[in-house]
Coordinates of C-alpha atoms in Angstrom, one line a residue:
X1 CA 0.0 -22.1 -50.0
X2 CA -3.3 -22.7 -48.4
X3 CA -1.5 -24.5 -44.9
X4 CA 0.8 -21.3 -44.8
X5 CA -1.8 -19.0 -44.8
X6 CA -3.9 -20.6 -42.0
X7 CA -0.9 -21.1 -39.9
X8 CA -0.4 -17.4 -40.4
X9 CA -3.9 -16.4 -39.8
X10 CA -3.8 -19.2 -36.2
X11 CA -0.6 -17.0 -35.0
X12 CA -2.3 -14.0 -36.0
X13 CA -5.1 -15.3 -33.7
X14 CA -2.8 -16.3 -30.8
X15 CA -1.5 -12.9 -30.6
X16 CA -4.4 -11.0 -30.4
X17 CA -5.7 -12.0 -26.5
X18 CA -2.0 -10.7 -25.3
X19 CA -2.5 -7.2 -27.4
X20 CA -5.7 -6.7 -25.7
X21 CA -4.8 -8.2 -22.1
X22 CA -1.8 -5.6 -22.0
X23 CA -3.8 -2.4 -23.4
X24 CA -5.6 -2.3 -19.9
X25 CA -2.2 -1.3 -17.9
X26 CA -1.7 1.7 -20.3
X27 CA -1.5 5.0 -18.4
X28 CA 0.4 6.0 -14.7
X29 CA -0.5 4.6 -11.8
X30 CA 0.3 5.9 -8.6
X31 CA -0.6 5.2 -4.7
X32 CA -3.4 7.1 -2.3
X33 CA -0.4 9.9 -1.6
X34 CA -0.7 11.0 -5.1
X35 CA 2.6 12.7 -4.4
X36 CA 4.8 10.1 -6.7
X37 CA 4.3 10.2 -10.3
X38 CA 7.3 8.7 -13.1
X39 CA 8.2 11.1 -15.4
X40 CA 10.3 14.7 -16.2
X41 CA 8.8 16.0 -12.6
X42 CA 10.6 12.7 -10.6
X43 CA 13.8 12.8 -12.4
X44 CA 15.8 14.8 -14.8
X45 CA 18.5 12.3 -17.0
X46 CA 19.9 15.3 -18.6
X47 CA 21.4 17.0 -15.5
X48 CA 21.3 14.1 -12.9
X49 CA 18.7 15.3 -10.6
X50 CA 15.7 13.4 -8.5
X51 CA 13.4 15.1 -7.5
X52 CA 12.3 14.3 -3.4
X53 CA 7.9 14.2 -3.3
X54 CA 6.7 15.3 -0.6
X55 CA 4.9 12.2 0.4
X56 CA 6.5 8.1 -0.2
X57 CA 4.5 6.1 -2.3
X58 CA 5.1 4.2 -5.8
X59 CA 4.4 5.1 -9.4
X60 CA 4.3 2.8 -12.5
X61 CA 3.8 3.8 -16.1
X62 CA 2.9 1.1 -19.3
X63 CA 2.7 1.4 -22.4
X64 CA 0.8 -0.1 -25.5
X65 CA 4.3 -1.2 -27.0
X66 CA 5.3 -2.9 -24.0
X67 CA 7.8 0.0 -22.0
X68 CA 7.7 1.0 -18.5
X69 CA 8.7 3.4 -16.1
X70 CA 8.8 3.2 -12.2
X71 CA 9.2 5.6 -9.2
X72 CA 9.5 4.3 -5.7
X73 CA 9.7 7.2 -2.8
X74 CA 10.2 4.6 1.0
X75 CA 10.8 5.5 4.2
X76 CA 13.1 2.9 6.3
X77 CA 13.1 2.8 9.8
X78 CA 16.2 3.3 12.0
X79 CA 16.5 1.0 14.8
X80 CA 19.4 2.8 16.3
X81 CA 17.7 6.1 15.9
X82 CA 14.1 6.0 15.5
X83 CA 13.5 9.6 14.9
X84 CA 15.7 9.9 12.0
X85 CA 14.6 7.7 9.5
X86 CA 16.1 6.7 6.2
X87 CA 14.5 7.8 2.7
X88 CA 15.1 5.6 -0.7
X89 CA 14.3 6.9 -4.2
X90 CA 14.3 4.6 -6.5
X91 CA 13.6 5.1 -10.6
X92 CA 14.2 3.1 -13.8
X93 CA 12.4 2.3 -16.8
X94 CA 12.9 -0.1 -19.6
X95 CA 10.4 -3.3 -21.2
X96 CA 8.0 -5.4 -19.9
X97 CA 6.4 -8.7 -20.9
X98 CA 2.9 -10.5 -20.6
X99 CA 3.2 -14.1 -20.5
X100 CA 0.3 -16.5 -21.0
X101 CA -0.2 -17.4 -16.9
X102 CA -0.8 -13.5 -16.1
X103 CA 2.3 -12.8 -14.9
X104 CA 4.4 -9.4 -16.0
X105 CA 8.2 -9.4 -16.4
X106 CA 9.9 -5.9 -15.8
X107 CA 13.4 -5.7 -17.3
X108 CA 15.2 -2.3 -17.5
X109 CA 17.6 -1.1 -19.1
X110 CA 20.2 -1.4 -16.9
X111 CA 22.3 1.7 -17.2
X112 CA 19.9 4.2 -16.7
X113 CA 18.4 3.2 -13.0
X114 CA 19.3 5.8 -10.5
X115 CA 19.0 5.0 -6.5
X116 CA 19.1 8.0 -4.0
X117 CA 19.7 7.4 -0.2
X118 CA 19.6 10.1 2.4
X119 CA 19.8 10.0 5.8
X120 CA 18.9 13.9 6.3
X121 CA 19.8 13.8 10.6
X122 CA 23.8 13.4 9.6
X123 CA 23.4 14.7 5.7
X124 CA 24.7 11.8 4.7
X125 CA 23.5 11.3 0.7
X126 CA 24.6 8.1 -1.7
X127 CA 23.5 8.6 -5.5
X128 CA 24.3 5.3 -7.3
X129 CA 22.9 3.3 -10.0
X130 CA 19.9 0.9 -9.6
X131 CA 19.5 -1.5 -11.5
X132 CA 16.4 -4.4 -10.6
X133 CA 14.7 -6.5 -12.6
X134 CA 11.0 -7.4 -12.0
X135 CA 8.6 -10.1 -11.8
X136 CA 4.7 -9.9 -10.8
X137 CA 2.6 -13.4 -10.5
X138 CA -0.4 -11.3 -11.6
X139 CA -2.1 -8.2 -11.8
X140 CA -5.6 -6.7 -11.8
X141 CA -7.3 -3.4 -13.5
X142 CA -10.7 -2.6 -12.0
X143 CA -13.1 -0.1 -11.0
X144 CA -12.2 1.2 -7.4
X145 CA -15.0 -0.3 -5.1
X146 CA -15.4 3.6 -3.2
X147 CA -13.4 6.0 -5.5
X148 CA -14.8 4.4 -8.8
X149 CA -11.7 5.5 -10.8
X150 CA -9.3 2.5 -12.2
X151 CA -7.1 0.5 -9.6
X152 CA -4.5 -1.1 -10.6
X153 CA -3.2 -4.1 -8.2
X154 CA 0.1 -5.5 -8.8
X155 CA 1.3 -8.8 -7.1
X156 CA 4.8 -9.9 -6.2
X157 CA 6.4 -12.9 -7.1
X158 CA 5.2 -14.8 -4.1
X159 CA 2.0 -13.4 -4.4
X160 CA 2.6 -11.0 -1.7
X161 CA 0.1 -7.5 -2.9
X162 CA 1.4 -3.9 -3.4
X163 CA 0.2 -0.9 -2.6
X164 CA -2.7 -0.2 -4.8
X165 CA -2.4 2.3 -7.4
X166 CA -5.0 4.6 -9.5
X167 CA -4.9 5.7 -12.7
X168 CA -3.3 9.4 -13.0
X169 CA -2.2 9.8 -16.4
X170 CA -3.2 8.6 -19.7
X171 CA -1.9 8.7 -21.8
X172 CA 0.9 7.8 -19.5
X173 CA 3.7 10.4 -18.3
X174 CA 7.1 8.9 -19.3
X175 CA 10.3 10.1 -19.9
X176 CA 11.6 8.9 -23.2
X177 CA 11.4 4.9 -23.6
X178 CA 14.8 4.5 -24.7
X179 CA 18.3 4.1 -22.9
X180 CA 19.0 7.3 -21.9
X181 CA 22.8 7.9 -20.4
X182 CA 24.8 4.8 -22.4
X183 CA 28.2 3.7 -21.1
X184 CA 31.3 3.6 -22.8
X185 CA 30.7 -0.1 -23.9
X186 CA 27.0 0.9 -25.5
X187 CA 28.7 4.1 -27.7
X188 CA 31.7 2.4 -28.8
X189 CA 29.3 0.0 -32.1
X190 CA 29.3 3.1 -34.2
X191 CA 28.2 6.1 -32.1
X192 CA 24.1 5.2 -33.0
X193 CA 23.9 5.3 -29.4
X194 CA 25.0 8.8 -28.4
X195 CA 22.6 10.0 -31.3
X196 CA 19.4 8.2 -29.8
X197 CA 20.8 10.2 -26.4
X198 CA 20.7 13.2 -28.2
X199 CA 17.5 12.6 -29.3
X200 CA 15.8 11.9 -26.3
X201 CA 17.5 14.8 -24.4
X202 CA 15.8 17.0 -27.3
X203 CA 12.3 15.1 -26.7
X204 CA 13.0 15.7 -23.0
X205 CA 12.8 19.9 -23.5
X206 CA 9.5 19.7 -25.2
X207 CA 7.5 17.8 -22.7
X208 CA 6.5 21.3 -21.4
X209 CA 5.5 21.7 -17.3
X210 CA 4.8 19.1 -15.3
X211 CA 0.4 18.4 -15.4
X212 CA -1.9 17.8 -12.8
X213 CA -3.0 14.1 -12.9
X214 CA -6.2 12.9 -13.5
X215 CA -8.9 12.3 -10.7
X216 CA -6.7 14.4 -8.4
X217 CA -9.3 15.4 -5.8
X218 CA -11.5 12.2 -6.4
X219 CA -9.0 9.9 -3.5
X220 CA -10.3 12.5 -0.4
X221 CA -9.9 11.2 3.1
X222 CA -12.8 9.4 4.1
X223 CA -15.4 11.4 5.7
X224 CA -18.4 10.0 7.9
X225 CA -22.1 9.7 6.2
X226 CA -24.7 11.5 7.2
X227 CA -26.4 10.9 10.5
X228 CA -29.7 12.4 11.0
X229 CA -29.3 11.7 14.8
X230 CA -27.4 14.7 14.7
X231 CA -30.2 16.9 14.1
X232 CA -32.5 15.0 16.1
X233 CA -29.8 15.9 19.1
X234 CA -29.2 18.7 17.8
X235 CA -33.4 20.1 17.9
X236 CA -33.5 18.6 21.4
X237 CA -30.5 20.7 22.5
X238 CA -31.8 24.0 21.0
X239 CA -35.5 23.3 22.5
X240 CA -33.8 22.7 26.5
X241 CA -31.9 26.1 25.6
X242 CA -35.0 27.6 24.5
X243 CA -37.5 26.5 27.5
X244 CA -34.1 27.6 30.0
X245 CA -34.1 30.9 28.6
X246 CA -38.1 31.0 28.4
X247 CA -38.6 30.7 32.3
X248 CA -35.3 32.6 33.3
X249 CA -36.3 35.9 31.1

């Protein structure tokens, strides 16, 4: 009796580093554009509708219980045509692991990822399903160096580093964390499916207008300290005016 409580109390123990290692990526992080953001004002499941930003840029949402969102807004270039670029929209959400090097594993659910392709100079438009799973090496949650709001750096699987992100929402704006549009295949168990789509098309009318983020007018463009050689300039100007207009008048 003893042995199985302190092997129960040990895996108690070995759990709790990961619970507090993964409560630090709770909330929605987006780039310096602060135009994309993951939830009901990116893309609307119930009548199949993404919502263009005005600006690209990338958005991820976590969760305490381990689900994610994701919003990616890119701009491809157009060799044959340079002044008519492609855009990509890109959103899916689904689960994500912590394992014990650091690294993250995204995995989505797989029939709810919706891609968007324009190519606005010949109106040209492909809606299809996305479906991509992830995997970061590592990440990193700290203090922005000249912002001083939380930064969020995310690092691909060959190490290469994202865009960094700040934290715009938390708690985090998500669509519901649950499959959302089910196939055939999904439905067919017993119909428990088509009732959790209910259910999260109801929860989708109740989370109300879209909200400003957080921090909104803290990521300003950078703007030049001050000089005081400017006034010193500035005095010498306004004396020569002064001693001009002194001997003129």
């Amino acid at each position: 009796m003893s042995l199985s409580l302190r092997s129960i109390l040990l895996a108690g123990l070995a759990l709790l580093p990961f619970t507090i290692a993964q409560s630090d990526l709770v909330g929605t992080w987006s780039t310096k554009s602060r135009s994309v953001f993951t939830g009901p004002g990116f893309y609307d499941p119930v009548n199949e509708k993404i919502f263009e930003p005005a600006l690209p840029g990338i958005a991820y949402s976590f969760t305490a219980d381990g689900h994610y969102e994701e919003a990616y807004y890119r701009a491809i270039s157009n060799p044959q045509n340079p002044t008519c670029p492609q855009g990509i929209i890109q959103w899916q959400h689904g689960t994500f692991q912590k394992l014990a090097n650091g690294s993250l594993i995204l995995s989505p659910f797989g029939v709810d990822g919706r891609q968007l392709q324009s190519t606005p100079c010949i109106s040209q438009t492909i809606y299809t399903r996305y479906n991509q799973s992830e995997l970061f090496s590592r990440y990193s949650v700290y203090p922005d160096p000249y912002h001083n709001i939380p930064r969020l750096d995310l690092f691909q699987f060959n190490g290469a580093p994202m865009a960094p992100m700040y934290l715009a929402y938390n708690p985090p704006q998500m669509l519901p964390t649950q499959t959302l549009n089910p196939t055939a295949s999904a439905t067919s168990a017993g119909g428990a499916s088509s009732t959790n789509t209910a259910n999260a098309k109801r929860s989708l009318e109740d989370l109300g207008a879209f909200q400003e983020p957080l921090n909104k007018n803290v990521l300003m463009p950078y703007k030049e300290p001050f000089n005081p050689d400017k006034i010193w300039w500035y005095g010498l100007g306004l004396l020569g005016l002064g001693s001009v207009g002194y001997f003129c008048f």
